[in-house]
Amino acid sequence: IFRPRRRMAHLTAQPSQKDVLAGQLVYGSTVHIHTKLGNFEGVVDCVDVKAGCVVLDTGGKRIAMVSLYNIEGVRVLKKSTAEVPKKRLDVDIKAARQREAMAVDERRKQASKIGVGVSAKAQAIFNRLVKMFPETRWEGKTIVIMDTMRLKPPYTPESCTGGKKEALERVRKMIRNVSTTR
């Protein structure tokens, strides 16, 4: 069992406890680690000296992350000569490009729903209209609803024109409600 001794601070030429432990904790080796919190046994899967931890595969789809600072002793049960595998990620480029294109399209749709140079009231009215009529869009500072109705500044019920009478009244009523809540 390795039990590192405490070194004096001015003797910096000596390797640190982390470095010594990392030298013993070789990928693929089966080890028994004694810590301040208990004992761990498993196959070394990863050692990260910079982060100060070791990952053990303890079997049964379980892993243990152990801080190198808490280790009081290490016993190597079975030394490994295996090399660290260089995992190759298999990425479906075609699927990744499709997801990227869909995400870009979605962002463009979201951006098109933001009015440029319009008041907060106008944007609030637009946001409410989009919920009622998803085909609503900006055309400059004019809100176009279902390609039949237009709402121009100052975005009052009277400034909404076009479309069928029932739909027009529904939009005007909604504009009144948004105007009174703001």
mmCIF file of C-alpha atoms in Angstrom:
data_model
loop_
_atom_site.group_PDB
_atom_site.id
_atom_site.type_symbol
_atom_site.label_atom_id
_atom_site.label_comp_id
_atom_site.label_asym_id
_atom_site.label_seq_id
_atom_site.Cartn_x
_atom_site.Cartn_y
_atom_site.Cartn_z
ATOM 1 C CA ILE A 1 0.000 0.000 0.000
ATOM 2 C CA PHE A 2 1.318 3.380 -0.996
ATOM 3 C CA ARG A 3 1.071 5.962 1.744
ATOM 4 C CA PRO A 4 2.591 9.277 0.643
ATOM 5 C CA ARG A 5 4.483 11.227 3.272
ATOM 6 C CA ARG A 6 3.880 14.885 3.777
ATOM 7 C CA ARG A 7 6.681 16.972 2.359
ATOM 8 C CA MET A 8 7.898 20.327 3.519
ATOM 9 C CA ALA A 9 6.700 23.193 1.350
ATOM 10 C CA HIS A 10 10.188 24.402 0.426
ATOM 11 C CA LEU A 11 11.109 21.059 -1.173
ATOM 12 C CA THR A 12 9.352 21.610 -4.500
ATOM 13 C CA ALA A 13 11.632 19.303 -6.502
ATOM 14 C CA GLN A 14 9.739 16.282 -5.137
ATOM 15 C CA PRO A 15 6.720 15.077 -7.147
ATOM 16 C CA SER A 16 3.341 15.946 -5.690
ATOM 17 C CA GLN A 17 1.033 13.371 -4.158
ATOM 18 C CA LYS A 18 -1.255 13.718 -7.176
ATOM 19 C CA ASP A 19 1.587 12.948 -9.592
ATOM 20 C CA VAL A 20 2.716 9.901 -7.598
ATOM 21 C CA LEU A 21 -0.845 8.575 -7.431
ATOM 22 C CA ALA A 22 -1.405 9.221 -11.113
ATOM 23 C CA GLY A 23 1.690 7.135 -11.840
ATOM 24 C CA GLN A 24 0.179 4.187 -9.988
ATOM 25 C CA LEU A 25 -3.329 4.607 -11.402
ATOM 26 C CA VAL A 26 -2.742 3.305 -14.918
ATOM 27 C CA TYR A 27 -5.590 2.932 -17.419
ATOM 28 C CA GLY A 28 -7.032 -0.582 -17.348
ATOM 29 C CA SER A 29 -5.409 -1.589 -14.054
ATOM 30 C CA THR A 30 -7.552 -3.090 -11.324
ATOM 31 C CA VAL A 31 -6.953 -1.183 -8.094
ATOM 32 C CA HIS A 32 -8.124 -0.942 -4.498
ATOM 33 C CA ILE A 33 -8.191 2.658 -3.243
ATOM 34 C CA HIS A 34 -8.390 3.568 0.437
ATOM 35 C CA THR A 35 -9.749 7.068 1.100
ATOM 36 C CA LYS A 36 -10.858 9.160 4.038
ATOM 37 C CA LEU A 37 -14.448 8.341 3.032
ATOM 38 C CA GLY A 38 -14.112 4.598 2.446
ATOM 39 C CA ASN A 39 -12.686 2.036 0.052
ATOM 40 C CA PHE A 40 -13.161 1.713 -3.696
ATOM 41 C CA GLU A 41 -12.228 -1.137 -5.992
ATOM 42 C CA GLY A 42 -12.431 -1.230 -9.754
ATOM 43 C CA VAL A 43 -10.741 -0.790 -13.111
ATOM 44 C CA VAL A 44 -9.095 2.584 -13.769
ATOM 45 C CA ASP A 45 -10.985 4.244 -16.619
ATOM 46 C CA CYS A 46 -9.572 7.767 -16.450
ATOM 47 C CA VAL A 47 -7.088 9.815 -14.427
ATOM 48 C CA ASP A 48 -7.135 13.605 -14.604
ATOM 49 C CA VAL A 49 -4.279 15.091 -12.591
ATOM 50 C CA LYS A 50 -5.301 18.650 -13.423
ATOM 51 C CA ALA A 51 -8.844 18.098 -12.126
ATOM 52 C CA GLY A 52 -7.488 15.927 -9.317
ATOM 53 C CA CYS A 53 -9.669 12.861 -9.811
ATOM 54 C CA VAL A 54 -9.676 9.249 -10.941
ATOM 55 C CA VAL A 55 -12.645 7.407 -12.448
ATOM 56 C CA LEU A 56 -13.081 3.728 -11.637
ATOM 57 C CA ASP A 57 -15.354 1.284 -13.432
ATOM 58 C CA THR A 58 -16.712 -0.645 -10.465
ATOM 59 C CA GLY A 59 -18.727 -3.046 -12.617
ATOM 60 C CA GLY A 60 -22.416 -3.355 -13.302
ATOM 61 C CA LYS A 61 -22.632 -0.061 -15.200
ATOM 62 C CA ARG A 62 -21.398 1.807 -12.138
ATOM 63 C CA ILE A 63 -18.501 4.194 -11.851
ATOM 64 C CA ALA A 64 -16.816 5.936 -8.953
ATOM 65 C CA MET A 65 -15.116 9.320 -9.158
ATOM 66 C CA VAL A 66 -12.498 9.624 -6.461
ATOM 67 C CA SER A 67 -10.638 12.808 -5.582
ATOM 68 C CA LEU A 68 -6.882 12.344 -5.652
ATOM 69 C CA TYR A 69 -6.700 14.614 -2.589
ATOM 70 C CA ASN A 70 -8.737 12.161 -0.487
ATOM 71 C CA ILE A 71 -6.705 9.070 -1.367
ATOM 72 C CA GLU A 72 -4.743 7.663 1.547
ATOM 73 C CA GLY A 73 -3.507 4.507 -0.172
ATOM 74 C CA VAL A 74 -3.551 2.574 -3.450
ATOM 75 C CA ARG A 75 -3.039 -1.148 -3.985
ATOM 76 C CA VAL A 76 -2.698 -2.353 -7.571
ATOM 77 C CA LEU A 77 -4.462 -5.713 -7.820
ATOM 78 C CA LYS A 78 -3.830 -6.305 -11.520
ATOM 79 C CA LYS A 79 -1.510 -4.162 -13.596
ATOM 80 C CA SER A 80 -2.564 -3.333 -17.145
ATOM 81 C CA THR A 81 -0.432 -2.942 -20.228
ATOM 82 C CA ALA A 82 -3.355 -1.839 -22.393
ATOM 83 C CA GLU A 83 -3.089 1.459 -24.226
ATOM 84 C CA VAL A 84 -5.635 4.171 -23.654
ATOM 85 C CA PRO A 85 -8.170 3.764 -26.470
ATOM 86 C CA LYS A 86 -8.554 6.605 -28.915
ATOM 87 C CA LYS A 87 -12.300 6.653 -29.299
ATOM 88 C CA ARG A 88 -13.555 7.650 -32.697
ATOM 89 C CA LEU A 89 -16.849 9.434 -32.709
ATOM 90 C CA ASP A 90 -19.155 8.289 -35.453
ATOM 91 C CA VAL A 91 -21.110 11.357 -36.467
ATOM 92 C CA ASP A 92 -23.808 11.279 -39.107
ATOM 93 C CA ILE A 93 -22.799 14.422 -41.011
ATOM 94 C CA LYS A 94 -25.960 14.431 -43.131
ATOM 95 C CA ALA A 95 -28.212 14.315 -40.055
ATOM 96 C CA ALA A 96 -26.121 16.983 -38.308
ATOM 97 C CA ARG A 97 -26.441 19.304 -41.313
ATOM 98 C CA GLN A 98 -30.198 18.731 -41.433
ATOM 99 C CA ARG A 99 -30.512 19.580 -37.720
ATOM 100 C CA GLU A 100 -28.387 22.676 -38.273
ATOM 101 C CA ALA A 101 -30.552 23.789 -41.229
ATOM 102 C CA MET A 102 -33.725 23.253 -39.191
ATOM 103 C CA ALA A 103 -32.276 25.261 -36.279
ATOM 104 C CA VAL A 104 -31.238 28.108 -38.599
ATOM 105 C CA ASP A 105 -34.714 28.162 -40.184
ATOM 106 C CA GLU A 106 -36.332 28.251 -36.746
ATOM 107 C CA ARG A 107 -34.122 31.167 -35.667
ATOM 108 C CA ARG A 108 -34.969 33.051 -38.853
ATOM 109 C CA LYS A 109 -38.679 32.542 -38.186
ATOM 110 C CA GLN A 110 -38.222 33.834 -34.644
ATOM 111 C CA ALA A 111 -36.231 36.831 -35.874
ATOM 112 C CA SER A 112 -38.897 37.688 -38.455
ATOM 113 C CA LYS A 113 -41.384 38.070 -35.619
ATOM 114 C CA ILE A 114 -39.455 40.974 -34.127
ATOM 115 C CA GLY A 115 -40.505 44.353 -35.458
ATOM 116 C CA VAL A 116 -37.698 46.766 -36.346
ATOM 117 C CA GLY A 117 -38.155 50.328 -35.123
ATOM 118 C CA VAL A 118 -41.588 49.689 -33.595
ATOM 119 C CA SER A 119 -42.897 50.494 -30.130
ATOM 120 C CA ALA A 120 -43.272 47.972 -27.328
ATOM 121 C CA LYS A 121 -47.039 48.346 -27.713
ATOM 122 C CA ALA A 122 -46.824 47.412 -31.413
ATOM 123 C CA GLN A 123 -44.700 44.361 -30.600
ATOM 124 C CA ALA A 124 -47.148 43.291 -27.876
ATOM 125 C CA ILE A 125 -50.044 43.565 -30.351
ATOM 126 C CA PHE A 126 -48.063 41.572 -32.924
ATOM 127 C CA ASN A 127 -47.231 38.866 -30.364
ATOM 128 C CA ARG A 128 -50.910 38.507 -29.470
ATOM 129 C CA LEU A 129 -51.933 38.430 -33.149
ATOM 130 C CA VAL A 130 -49.420 35.675 -33.930
ATOM 131 C CA LYS A 131 -51.067 33.509 -31.271
ATOM 132 C CA MET A 132 -54.474 34.055 -32.871
ATOM 133 C CA PHE A 133 -53.311 34.056 -36.507
ATOM 134 C CA PRO A 134 -49.972 32.234 -37.035
ATOM 135 C CA GLU A 135 -49.690 33.677 -40.569
ATOM 136 C CA THR A 136 -49.155 37.184 -39.136
ATOM 137 C CA ARG A 137 -45.936 38.905 -40.237
ATOM 138 C CA TRP A 138 -44.176 42.268 -40.272
ATOM 139 C CA GLU A 139 -43.959 44.271 -43.488
ATOM 140 C CA GLY A 140 -41.847 47.243 -42.501
ATOM 141 C CA LYS A 141 -43.780 48.871 -39.647
ATOM 142 C CA THR A 142 -47.101 47.422 -40.839
ATOM 143 C CA ILE A 143 -48.516 44.232 -39.353
ATOM 144 C CA VAL A 144 -50.004 41.962 -42.040
ATOM 145 C CA ILE A 145 -52.611 39.499 -40.755
ATOM 146 C CA MET A 146 -53.487 36.486 -42.947
ATOM 147 C CA ASP A 147 -52.530 38.486 -46.067
ATOM 148 C CA THR A 148 -55.950 40.187 -45.897
ATOM 149 C CA MET A 149 -55.756 42.680 -43.035
ATOM 150 C CA ARG A 150 -53.218 45.420 -42.313
ATOM 151 C CA LEU A 151 -52.520 47.209 -39.063
ATOM 152 C CA LYS A 152 -50.537 50.422 -39.507
ATOM 153 C CA PRO A 153 -49.121 52.850 -36.946
ATOM 154 C CA PRO A 154 -50.363 54.102 -34.471
ATOM 155 C CA TYR A 155 -51.692 50.512 -34.045
ATOM 156 C CA THR A 156 -55.190 51.497 -32.897
ATOM 157 C CA PRO A 157 -58.357 49.523 -33.669
ATOM 158 C CA GLU A 158 -59.264 52.153 -36.278
ATOM 159 C CA SER A 159 -55.924 51.739 -38.106
ATOM 160 C CA CYS A 160 -56.708 48.082 -38.887
ATOM 161 C CA THR A 161 -58.185 47.642 -42.370
ATOM 162 C CA GLY A 162 -59.164 44.918 -44.842
ATOM 163 C CA GLY A 163 -60.412 41.358 -44.429
ATOM 164 C CA LYS A 164 -63.851 40.033 -43.620
ATOM 165 C CA LYS A 165 -66.007 42.000 -41.230
ATOM 166 C CA GLU A 166 -66.071 39.285 -38.508
ATOM 167 C CA ALA A 167 -62.309 38.777 -38.568
ATOM 168 C CA LEU A 168 -61.684 42.527 -38.635
ATOM 169 C CA GLU A 169 -63.883 43.042 -35.557
ATOM 170 C CA ARG A 170 -62.120 40.196 -33.753
ATOM 171 C CA VAL A 171 -58.703 41.794 -34.445
ATOM 172 C CA ARG A 172 -59.946 45.264 -33.407
ATOM 173 C CA LYS A 173 -61.308 43.848 -30.150
ATOM 174 C CA MET A 174 -57.970 42.191 -29.439
ATOM 175 C CA ILE A 175 -56.134 45.477 -30.146
ATOM 176 C CA ARG A 176 -58.435 47.267 -27.680
ATOM 177 C CA ASN A 177 -57.689 44.625 -25.026
ATOM 178 C CA VAL A 178 -53.917 44.914 -25.519
ATOM 179 C CA SER A 179 -54.118 48.722 -25.454
ATOM 180 C CA THR A 180 -56.024 48.763 -22.142
ATOM 181 C CA THR A 181 -53.712 46.237 -20.423
ATOM 182 C CA ARG A 182 -50.536 48.205 -21.181
#
